[in-house]
Tab-separated table of C-alpha atoms and ligand atoms in Angstrom:
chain	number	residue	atom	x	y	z
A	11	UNK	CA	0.000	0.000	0.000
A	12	UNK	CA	1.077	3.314	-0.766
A	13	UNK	CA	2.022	5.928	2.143
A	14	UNK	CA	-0.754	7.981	3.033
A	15	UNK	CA	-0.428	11.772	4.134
A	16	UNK	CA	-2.281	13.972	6.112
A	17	UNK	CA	-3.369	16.845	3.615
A	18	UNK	CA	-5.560	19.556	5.349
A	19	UNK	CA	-8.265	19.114	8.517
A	20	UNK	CA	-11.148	20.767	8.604
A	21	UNK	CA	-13.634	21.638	11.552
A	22	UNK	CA	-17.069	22.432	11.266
A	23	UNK	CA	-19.147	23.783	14.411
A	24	UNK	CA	-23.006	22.636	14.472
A	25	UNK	CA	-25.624	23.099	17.265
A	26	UNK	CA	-28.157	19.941	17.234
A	27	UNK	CA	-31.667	20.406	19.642
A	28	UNK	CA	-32.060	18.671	22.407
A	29	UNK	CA	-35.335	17.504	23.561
A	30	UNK	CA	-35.372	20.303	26.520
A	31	UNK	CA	-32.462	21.645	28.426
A	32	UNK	CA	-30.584	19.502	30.854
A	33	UNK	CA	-29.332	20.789	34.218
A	34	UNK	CA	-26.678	19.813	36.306
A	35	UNK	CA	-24.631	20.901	39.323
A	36	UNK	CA	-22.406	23.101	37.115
A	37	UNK	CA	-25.007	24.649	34.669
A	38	UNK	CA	-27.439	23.581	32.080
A	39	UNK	CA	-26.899	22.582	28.776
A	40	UNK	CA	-29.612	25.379	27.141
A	41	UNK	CA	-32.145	23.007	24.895
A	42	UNK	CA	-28.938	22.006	22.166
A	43	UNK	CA	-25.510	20.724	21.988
A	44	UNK	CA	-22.623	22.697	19.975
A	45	UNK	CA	-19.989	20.197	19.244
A	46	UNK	CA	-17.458	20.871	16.032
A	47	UNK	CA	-17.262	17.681	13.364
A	48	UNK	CA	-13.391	17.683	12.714
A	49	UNK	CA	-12.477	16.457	9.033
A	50	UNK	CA	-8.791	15.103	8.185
A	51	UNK	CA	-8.284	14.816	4.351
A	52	UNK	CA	-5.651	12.829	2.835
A	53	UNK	CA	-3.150	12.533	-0.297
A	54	UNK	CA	-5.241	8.930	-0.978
A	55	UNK	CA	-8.912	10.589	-1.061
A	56	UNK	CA	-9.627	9.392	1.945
A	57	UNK	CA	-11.646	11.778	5.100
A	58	UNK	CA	-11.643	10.624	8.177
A	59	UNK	CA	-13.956	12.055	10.925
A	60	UNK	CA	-13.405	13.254	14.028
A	61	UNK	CA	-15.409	15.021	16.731
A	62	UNK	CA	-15.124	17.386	19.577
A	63	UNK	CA	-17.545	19.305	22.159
A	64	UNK	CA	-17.678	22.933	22.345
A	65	UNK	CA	-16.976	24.878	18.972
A	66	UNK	CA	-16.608	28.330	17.219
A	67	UNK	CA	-14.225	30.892	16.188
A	68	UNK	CA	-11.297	30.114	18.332
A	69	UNK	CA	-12.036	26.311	18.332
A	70	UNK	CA	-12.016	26.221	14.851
A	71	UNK	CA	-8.858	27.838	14.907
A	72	UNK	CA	-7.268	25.565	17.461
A	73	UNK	CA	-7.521	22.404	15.372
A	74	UNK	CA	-6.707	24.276	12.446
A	75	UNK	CA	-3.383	25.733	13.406
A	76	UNK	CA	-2.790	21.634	14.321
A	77	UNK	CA	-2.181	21.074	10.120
A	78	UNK	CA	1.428	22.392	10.898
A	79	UNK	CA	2.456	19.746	13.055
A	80	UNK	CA	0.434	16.715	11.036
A	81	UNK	CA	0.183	17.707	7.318
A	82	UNK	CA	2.401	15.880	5.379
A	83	UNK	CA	2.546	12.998	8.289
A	84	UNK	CA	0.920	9.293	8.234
A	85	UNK	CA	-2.059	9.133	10.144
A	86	UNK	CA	-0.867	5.491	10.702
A	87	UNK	CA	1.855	7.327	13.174
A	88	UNK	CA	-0.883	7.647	15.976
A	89	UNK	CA	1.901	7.665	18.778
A	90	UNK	CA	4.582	9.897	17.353
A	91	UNK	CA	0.926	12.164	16.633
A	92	UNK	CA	0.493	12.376	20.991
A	93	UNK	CA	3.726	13.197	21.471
A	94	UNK	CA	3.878	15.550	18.580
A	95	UNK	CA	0.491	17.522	19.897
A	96	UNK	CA	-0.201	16.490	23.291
A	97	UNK	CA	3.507	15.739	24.545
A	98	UNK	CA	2.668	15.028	28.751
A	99	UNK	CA	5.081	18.251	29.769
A	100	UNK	CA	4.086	20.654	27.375
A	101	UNK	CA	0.057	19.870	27.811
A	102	UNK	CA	1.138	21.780	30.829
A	103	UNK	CA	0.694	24.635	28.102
A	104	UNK	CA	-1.356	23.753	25.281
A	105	UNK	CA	-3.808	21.777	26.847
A	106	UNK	CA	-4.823	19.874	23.674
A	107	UNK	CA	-5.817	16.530	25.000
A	108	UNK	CA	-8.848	16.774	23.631
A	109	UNK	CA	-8.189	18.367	20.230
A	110	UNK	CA	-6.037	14.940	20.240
A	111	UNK	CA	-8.968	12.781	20.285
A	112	UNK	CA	-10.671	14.363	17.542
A	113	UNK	CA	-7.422	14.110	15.424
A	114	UNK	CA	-7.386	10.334	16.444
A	115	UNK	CA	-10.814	8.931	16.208
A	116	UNK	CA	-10.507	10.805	12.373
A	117	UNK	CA	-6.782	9.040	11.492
A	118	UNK	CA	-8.773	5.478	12.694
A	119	UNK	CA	-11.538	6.065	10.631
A	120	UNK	CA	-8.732	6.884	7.840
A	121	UNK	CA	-6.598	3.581	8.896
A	122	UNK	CA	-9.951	1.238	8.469
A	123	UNK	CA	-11.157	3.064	5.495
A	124	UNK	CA	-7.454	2.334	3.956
A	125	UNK	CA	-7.368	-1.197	5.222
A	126	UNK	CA	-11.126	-1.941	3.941
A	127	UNK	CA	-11.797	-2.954	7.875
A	128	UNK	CA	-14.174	-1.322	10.739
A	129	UNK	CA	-12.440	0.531	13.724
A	130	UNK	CA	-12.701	-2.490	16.280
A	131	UNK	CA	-10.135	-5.123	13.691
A	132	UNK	CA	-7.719	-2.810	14.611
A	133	UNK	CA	-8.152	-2.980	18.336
A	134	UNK	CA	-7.837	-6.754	18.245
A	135	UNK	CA	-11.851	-7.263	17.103
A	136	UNK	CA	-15.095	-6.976	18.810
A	137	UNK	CA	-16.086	-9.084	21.991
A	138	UNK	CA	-19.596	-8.528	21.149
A	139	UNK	CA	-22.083	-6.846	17.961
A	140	UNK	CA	-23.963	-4.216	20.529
A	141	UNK	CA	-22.990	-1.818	23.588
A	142	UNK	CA	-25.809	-1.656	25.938
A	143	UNK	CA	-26.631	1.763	27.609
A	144	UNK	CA	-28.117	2.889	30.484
A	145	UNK	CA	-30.900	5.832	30.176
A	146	UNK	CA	-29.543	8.826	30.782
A	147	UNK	CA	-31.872	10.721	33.103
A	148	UNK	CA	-31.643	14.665	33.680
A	149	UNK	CA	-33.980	16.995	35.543
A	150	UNK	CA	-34.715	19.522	32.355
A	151	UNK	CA	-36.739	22.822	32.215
A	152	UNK	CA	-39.645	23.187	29.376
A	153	UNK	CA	-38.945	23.041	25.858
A	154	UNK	CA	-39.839	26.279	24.079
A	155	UNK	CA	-43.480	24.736	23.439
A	156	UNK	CA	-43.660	24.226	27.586
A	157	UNK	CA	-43.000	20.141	27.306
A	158	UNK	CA	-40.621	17.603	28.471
A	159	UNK	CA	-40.090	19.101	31.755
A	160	UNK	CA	-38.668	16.555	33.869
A	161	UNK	CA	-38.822	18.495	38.274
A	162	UNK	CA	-40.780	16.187	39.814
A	163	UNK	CA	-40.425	12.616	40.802
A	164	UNK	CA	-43.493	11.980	38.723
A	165	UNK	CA	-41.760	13.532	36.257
A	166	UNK	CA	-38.727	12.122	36.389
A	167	UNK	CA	-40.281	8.289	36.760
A	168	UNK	CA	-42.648	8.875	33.970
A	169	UNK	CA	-39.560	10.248	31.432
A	170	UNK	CA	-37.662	6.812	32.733
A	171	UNK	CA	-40.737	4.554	31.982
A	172	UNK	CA	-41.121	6.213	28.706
A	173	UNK	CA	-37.292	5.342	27.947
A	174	UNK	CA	-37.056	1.980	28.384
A	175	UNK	CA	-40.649	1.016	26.693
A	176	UNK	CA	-39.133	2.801	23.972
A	177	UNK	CA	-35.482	1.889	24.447
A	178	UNK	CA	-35.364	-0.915	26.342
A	179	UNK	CA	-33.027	0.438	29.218
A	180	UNK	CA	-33.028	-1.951	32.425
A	181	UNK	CA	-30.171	0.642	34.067
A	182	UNK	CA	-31.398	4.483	34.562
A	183	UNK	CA	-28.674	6.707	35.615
A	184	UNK	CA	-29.721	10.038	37.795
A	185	UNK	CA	-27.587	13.094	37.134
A	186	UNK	CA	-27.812	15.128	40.016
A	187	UNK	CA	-27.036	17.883	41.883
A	188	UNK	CA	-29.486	20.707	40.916
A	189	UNK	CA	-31.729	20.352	43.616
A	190	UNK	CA	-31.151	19.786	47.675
A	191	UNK	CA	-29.916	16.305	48.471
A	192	UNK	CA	-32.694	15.082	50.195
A	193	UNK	CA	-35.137	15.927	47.818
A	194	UNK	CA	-33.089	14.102	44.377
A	195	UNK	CA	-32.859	11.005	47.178
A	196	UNK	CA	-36.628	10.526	47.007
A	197	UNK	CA	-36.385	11.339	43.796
A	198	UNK	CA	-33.976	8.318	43.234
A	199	UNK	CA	-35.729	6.061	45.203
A	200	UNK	CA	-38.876	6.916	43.288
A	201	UNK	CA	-37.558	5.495	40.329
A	202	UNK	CA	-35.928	1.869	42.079
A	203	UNK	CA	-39.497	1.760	42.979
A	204	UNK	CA	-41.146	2.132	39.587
A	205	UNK	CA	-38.949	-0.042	37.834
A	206	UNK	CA	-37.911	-2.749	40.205
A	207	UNK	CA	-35.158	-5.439	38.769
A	208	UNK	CA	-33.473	-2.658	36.974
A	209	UNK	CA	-30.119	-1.652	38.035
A	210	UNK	CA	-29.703	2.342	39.224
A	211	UNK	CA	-26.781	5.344	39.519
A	212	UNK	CA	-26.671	8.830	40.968
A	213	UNK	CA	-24.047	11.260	39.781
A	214	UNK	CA	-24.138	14.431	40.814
A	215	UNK	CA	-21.075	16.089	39.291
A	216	UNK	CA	-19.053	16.010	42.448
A	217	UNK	CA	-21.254	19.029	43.926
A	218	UNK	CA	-22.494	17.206	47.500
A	219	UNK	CA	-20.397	18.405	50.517
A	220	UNK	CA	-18.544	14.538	52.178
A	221	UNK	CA	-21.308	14.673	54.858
A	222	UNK	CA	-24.429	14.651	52.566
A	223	UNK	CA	-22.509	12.344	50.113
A	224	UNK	CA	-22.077	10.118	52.972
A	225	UNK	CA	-25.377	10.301	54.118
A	226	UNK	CA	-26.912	9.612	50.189
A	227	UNK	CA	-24.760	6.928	50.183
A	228	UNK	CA	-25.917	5.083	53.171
A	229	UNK	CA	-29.901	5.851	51.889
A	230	UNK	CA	-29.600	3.841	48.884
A	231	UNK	CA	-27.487	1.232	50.578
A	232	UNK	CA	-30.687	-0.993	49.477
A	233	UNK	CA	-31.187	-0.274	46.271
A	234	UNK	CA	-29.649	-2.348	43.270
A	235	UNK	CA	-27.182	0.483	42.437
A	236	UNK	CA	-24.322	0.017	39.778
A	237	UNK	CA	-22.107	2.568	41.600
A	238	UNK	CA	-22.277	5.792	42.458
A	239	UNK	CA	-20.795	8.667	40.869
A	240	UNK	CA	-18.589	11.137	41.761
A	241	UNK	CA	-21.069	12.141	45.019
A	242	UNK	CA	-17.975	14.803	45.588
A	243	UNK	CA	-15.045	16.397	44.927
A	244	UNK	CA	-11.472	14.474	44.557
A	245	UNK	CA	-10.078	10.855	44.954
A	246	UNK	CA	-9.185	11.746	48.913
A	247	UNK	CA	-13.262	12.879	49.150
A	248	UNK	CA	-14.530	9.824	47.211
A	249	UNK	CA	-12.368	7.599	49.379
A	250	UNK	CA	-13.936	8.576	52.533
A	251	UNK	CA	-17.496	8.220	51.202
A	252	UNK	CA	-16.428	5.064	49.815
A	253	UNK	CA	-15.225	3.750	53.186
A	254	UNK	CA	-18.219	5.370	54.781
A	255	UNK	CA	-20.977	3.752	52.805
A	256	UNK	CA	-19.524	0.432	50.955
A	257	UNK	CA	-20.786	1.485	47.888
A	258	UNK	CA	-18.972	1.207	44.562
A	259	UNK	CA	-17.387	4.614	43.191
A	260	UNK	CA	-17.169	5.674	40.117
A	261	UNK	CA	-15.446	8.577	38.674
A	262	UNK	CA	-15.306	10.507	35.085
A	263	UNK	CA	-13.907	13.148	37.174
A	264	UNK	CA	-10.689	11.964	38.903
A	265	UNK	CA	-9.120	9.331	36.923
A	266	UNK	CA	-8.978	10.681	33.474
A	267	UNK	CA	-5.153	9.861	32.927
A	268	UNK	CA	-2.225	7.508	33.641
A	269	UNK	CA	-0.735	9.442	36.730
A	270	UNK	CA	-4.318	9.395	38.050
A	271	UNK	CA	-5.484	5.881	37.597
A	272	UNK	CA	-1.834	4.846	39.469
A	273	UNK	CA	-2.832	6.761	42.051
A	274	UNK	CA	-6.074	5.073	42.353
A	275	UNK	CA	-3.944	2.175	42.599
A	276	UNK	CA	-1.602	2.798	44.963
A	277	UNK	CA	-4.317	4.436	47.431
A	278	UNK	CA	-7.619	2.527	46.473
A	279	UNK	CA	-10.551	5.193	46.138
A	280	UNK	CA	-12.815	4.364	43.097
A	281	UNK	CA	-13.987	1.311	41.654
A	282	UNK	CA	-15.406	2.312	38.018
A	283	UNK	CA	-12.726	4.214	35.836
A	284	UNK	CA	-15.329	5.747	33.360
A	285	UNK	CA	-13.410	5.658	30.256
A	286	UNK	CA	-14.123	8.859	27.949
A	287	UNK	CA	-12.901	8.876	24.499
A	288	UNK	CA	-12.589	12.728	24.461
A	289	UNK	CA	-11.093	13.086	28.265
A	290	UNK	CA	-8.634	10.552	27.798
A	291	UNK	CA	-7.239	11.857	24.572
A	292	UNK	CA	-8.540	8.975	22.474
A	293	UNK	CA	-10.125	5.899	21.413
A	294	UNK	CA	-6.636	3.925	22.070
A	295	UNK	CA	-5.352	5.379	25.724
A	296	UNK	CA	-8.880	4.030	26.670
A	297	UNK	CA	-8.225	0.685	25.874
A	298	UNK	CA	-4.508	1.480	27.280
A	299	UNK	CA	-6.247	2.570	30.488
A	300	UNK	CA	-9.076	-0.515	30.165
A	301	UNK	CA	-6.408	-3.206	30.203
A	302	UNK	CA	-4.116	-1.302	33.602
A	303	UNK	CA	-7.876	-1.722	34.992
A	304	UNK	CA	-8.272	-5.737	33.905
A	305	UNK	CA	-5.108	-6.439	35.354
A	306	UNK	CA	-5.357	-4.559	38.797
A	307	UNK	CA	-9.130	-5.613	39.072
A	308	UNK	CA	-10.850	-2.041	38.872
A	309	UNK	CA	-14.151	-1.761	36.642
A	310	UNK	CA	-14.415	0.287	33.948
A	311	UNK	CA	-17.472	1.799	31.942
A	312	UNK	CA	-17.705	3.747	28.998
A	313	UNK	CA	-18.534	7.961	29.686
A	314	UNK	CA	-19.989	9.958	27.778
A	315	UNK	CA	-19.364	13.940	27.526
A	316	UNK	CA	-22.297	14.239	25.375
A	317	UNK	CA	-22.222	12.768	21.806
A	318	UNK	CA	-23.150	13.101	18.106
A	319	UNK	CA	-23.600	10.240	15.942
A	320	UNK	CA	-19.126	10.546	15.060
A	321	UNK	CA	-18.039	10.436	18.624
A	322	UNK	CA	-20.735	7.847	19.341
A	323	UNK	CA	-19.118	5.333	17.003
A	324	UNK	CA	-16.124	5.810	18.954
A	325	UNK	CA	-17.535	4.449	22.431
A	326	UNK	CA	-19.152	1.825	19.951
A	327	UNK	CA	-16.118	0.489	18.883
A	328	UNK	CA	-14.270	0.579	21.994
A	329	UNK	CA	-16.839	-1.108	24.597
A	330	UNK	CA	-17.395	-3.711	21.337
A	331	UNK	CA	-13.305	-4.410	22.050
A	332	UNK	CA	-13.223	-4.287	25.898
A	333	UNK	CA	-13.329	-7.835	27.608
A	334	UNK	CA	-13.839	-6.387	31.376
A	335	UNK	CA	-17.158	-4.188	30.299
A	336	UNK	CA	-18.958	-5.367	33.055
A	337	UNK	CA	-21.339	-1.901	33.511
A	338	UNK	CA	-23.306	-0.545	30.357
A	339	UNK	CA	-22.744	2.843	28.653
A	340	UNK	CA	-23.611	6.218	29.250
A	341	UNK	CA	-25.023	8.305	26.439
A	342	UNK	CA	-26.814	11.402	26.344
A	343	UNK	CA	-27.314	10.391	22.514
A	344	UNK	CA	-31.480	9.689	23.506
A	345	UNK	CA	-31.716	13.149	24.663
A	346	UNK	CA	-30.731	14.676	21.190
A	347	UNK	CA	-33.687	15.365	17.932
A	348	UNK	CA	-31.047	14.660	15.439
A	349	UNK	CA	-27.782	13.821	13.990
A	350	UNK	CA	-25.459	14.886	11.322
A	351	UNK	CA	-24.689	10.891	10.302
A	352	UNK	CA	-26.156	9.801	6.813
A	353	UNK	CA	-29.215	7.524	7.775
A	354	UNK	CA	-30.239	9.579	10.935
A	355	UNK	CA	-29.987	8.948	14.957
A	356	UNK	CA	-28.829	4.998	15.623
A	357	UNK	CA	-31.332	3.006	17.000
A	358	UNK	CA	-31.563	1.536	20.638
A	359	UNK	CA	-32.677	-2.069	20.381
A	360	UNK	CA	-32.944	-4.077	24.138
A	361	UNK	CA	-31.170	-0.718	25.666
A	362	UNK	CA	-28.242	-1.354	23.485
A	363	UNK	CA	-26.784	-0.024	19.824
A	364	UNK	CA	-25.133	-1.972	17.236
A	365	UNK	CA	-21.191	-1.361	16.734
A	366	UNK	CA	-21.069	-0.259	13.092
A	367	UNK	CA	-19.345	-3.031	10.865
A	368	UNK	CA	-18.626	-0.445	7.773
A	369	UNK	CA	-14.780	0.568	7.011
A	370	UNK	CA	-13.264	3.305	9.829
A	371	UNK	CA	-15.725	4.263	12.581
A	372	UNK	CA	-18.353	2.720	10.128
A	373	UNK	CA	-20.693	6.385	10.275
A	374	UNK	CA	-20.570	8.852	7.132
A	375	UNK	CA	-21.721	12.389	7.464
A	376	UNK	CA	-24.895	13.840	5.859
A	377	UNK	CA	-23.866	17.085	4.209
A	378	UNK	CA	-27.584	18.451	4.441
A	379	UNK	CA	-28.007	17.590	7.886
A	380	UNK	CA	-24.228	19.095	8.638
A	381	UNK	CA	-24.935	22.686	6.930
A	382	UNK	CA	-28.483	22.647	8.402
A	383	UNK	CA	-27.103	22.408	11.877
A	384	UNK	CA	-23.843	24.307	10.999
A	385	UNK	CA	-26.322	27.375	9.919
A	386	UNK	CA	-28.368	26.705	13.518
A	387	UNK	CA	-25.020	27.226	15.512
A	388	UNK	CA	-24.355	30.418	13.281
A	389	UNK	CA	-27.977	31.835	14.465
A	390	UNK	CA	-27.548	30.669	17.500
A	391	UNK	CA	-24.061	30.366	18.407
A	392	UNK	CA	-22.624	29.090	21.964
A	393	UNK	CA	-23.998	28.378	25.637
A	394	UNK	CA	-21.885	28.655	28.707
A	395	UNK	CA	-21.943	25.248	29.938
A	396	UNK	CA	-21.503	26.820	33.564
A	397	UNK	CA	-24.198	29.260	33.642
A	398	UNK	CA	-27.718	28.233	33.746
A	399	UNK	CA	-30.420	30.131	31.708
A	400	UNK	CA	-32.860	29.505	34.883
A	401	UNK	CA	-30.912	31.245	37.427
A	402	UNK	CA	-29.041	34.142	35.641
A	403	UNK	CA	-26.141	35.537	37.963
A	404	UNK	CA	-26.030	32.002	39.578
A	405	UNK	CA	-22.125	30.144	39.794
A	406	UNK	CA	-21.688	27.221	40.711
A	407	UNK	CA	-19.556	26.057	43.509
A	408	UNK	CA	-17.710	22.661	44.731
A	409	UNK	CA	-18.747	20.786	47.267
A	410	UNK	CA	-22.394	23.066	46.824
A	411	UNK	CA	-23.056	24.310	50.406
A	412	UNK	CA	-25.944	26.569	49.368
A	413	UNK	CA	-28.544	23.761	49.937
A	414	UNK	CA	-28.182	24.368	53.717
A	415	UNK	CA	-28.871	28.474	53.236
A	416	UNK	CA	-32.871	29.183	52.497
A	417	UNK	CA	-31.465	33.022	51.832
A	418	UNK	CA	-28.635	31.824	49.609
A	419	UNK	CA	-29.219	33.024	46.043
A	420	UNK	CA	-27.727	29.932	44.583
A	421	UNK	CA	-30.395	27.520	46.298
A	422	UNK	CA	-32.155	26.389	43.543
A	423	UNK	CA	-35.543	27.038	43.272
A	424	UNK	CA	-37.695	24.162	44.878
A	425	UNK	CA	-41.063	25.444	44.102
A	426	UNK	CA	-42.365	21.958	43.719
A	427	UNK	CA	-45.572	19.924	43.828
B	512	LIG	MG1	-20.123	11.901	35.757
């Protein structure tokens, strides 16, 4: 086969709807999600695809100003690539782990498109044909049209139910953290009620103080929980709760890199490494990270930092290669209207989607779909993440102590039924 070269990359910002916005402890995501589609051309005539979160202006320009370290290079070379862009020491400047990924998942989907093979033959081949998922669950405000609120446990059960008779979920996760502890703990324990035999997890983006972390924990000591997620800040916080309750940890938080996961290791504080392909830098430091966690006994899941159809195939292909995927997926994929991929939004079937078996990451975009939503984000343009459109002036802060404060502006509004 003849060398292949890197020729020019290409990022394209889009804003896809969601079905309503989705809060958190740290903000909202405000009704869409702006992620940029990064395309890497080559001297062969083969794209490959890549994908990132955020976008705009200066984003664009970021993975742009990347074609003078790669054009002209292999996108075989995937290891001289991290230390040519990401090199450990000077990330302590350029912070472009993430930019990486994008660059990566595209040269894989170049490598299989060159080979004539999907993404998972080069990772040693898939241990199974579908990833399941669990059902992302997020209290949301009102679409524009006043629907799909999810505030109440009513609410919130309902939204679940309606998931898995559509999707077929049997494990709901619970992201947390907008409202007072004790109120999202009946709010969990609504839904182990509802939809008993199912399996259950809370993460609320590290935002309870140790104390009401501890206390959640112990609450839901009889529920059938997977793990629970982040319930605060830092590996020495998570320890303690761990300890506390007995519960398994998990973390997409802590343990997003080598140094990290040894320390883990060395001083034993979470149980689920929840393996992100964008965090991590990559579809292959995942499996890297994946195998360090077979050996040493750890569990591992796959994360999700919010996904179109591109960066979707990625967790595809790598929890289709992972042997020790003992917990199923997150996505927030089910929360989206749309997608940019030819053939629309993949389809749940049993709570799990099918690991493409095309060339690459197996998903090609459709050009209508990417200039429709590349015109939205133009209208539109950005959110801040870390604001919420609900409470304007409100900032967040870690471990969230305003729950205790009735006169603290930052306790959320609990004008419930
Ligand atoms: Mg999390």
């Amino acid at each position: 086969m003849k060398p292949i070269r890197i020729t020019a990359i290409r990022p394209t910002t889009v804003s896809v709807p969601l079905e309503a916005p989705l809060r958190h402890a740290n903000g909202c995501h405000w009704g869409r999600f702006v992620r940029t589609i990064v395309e890497v051309d080559t001297d062969a005539g083969i794209t490959g695809l890549g994908e990132m979160g955020g976008g705009g202006e200066s984003a664009e320009a970021a993975i742009r100003a990347l074609e003078r370290y790669l054009v002209g290079t292999s996108p075989f070379d995937l290891e001289r690539q991290r230390f040519m862009i990401a090199n450990p020491t000077a990330s302590l400047y350029n912070n472009r782990t993430q930019m990486l990924a994008a660059i990566e998942f595209a040269c894989i989907d170049i490598m299989g498109k060159a080979l004539g093979v999907p993404a998972y033959q080069l990772f040693g081949g898939k241990l199974r044909d579908a990833v399941p998922f669990a059902s992302y669950l997020f209290f949301r405000y009102p679409d524009a049209a006043g629907a799909n609120e999810v505030r109440t446990a009513e609410q919130l059960v309902a939204h679940a139910r309606a998931l898995k008779a559509r999707h077929g979920f049997t494990s709901h996760k619970l992201k947390g953290g907008v409202f007072p502890p004790a109120y999202e703990l009946a709010c969990y324990r609504a839904l182990a009620d509802a939809l008993p035999g199912d399996s259950f997890r809370y993460d609320p983006n590290c935002a309870l103080p140790l104390e009401d972390a501890v206390r959640f924990g112990r609450a839901i000591a009889d529920i059938n929980n997977d793990y629970l997620e982040d319930p605060t800040w830092g590996l020495n916080g998570n320890r303690q709760v761990r300890a506390a309750t007995g519960l398994r940890i998990a973390t997409n938080t802590v343990v997003v890199n080598f140094e990290q996961l040894a320390s883990n290791i060395r001083d034993h504080a979470v149980d689920v490494v929840l393996l992100d392909t964008t965090f991590w830098g990559g579809i292959r430091p995942c499996i890297k990270a994946a195998g360090v966690c077979e050996t040493m006994q750890i569990g591992i899941a796959v994360h999700s930092s919010g996904e179109l159809g591109v960066q979707l195939a990625t967790m595809l292909h790598l929890g289709a290669v992972l042997p020790n995927l003992t917990y199923s997926a997150d996505a927030h994929y089910h929360q989206l209207t749309d997608d940019v991929i030819a053939g629309g939004k993949m389809r749940y079937t049993g709570g799990a989607i099918r690991v493409p078996d095309g060339p690459g990451l197996g998903v090609a975009l459709d050009r209508d779909k990417l200039a429709e939503y590349a015109a939205l984000y133009g209208t539109l343009g950005g959110y801040p993440y870390d604001q919420d459109p609900g409470r304007p002036g409100w900032a967040p802060i870690t471990p969230n102590t305003a729950w205790a404060d009735p006169d603290d502006a930052r306790r959320p509004d609990l004008t419930v039924a």
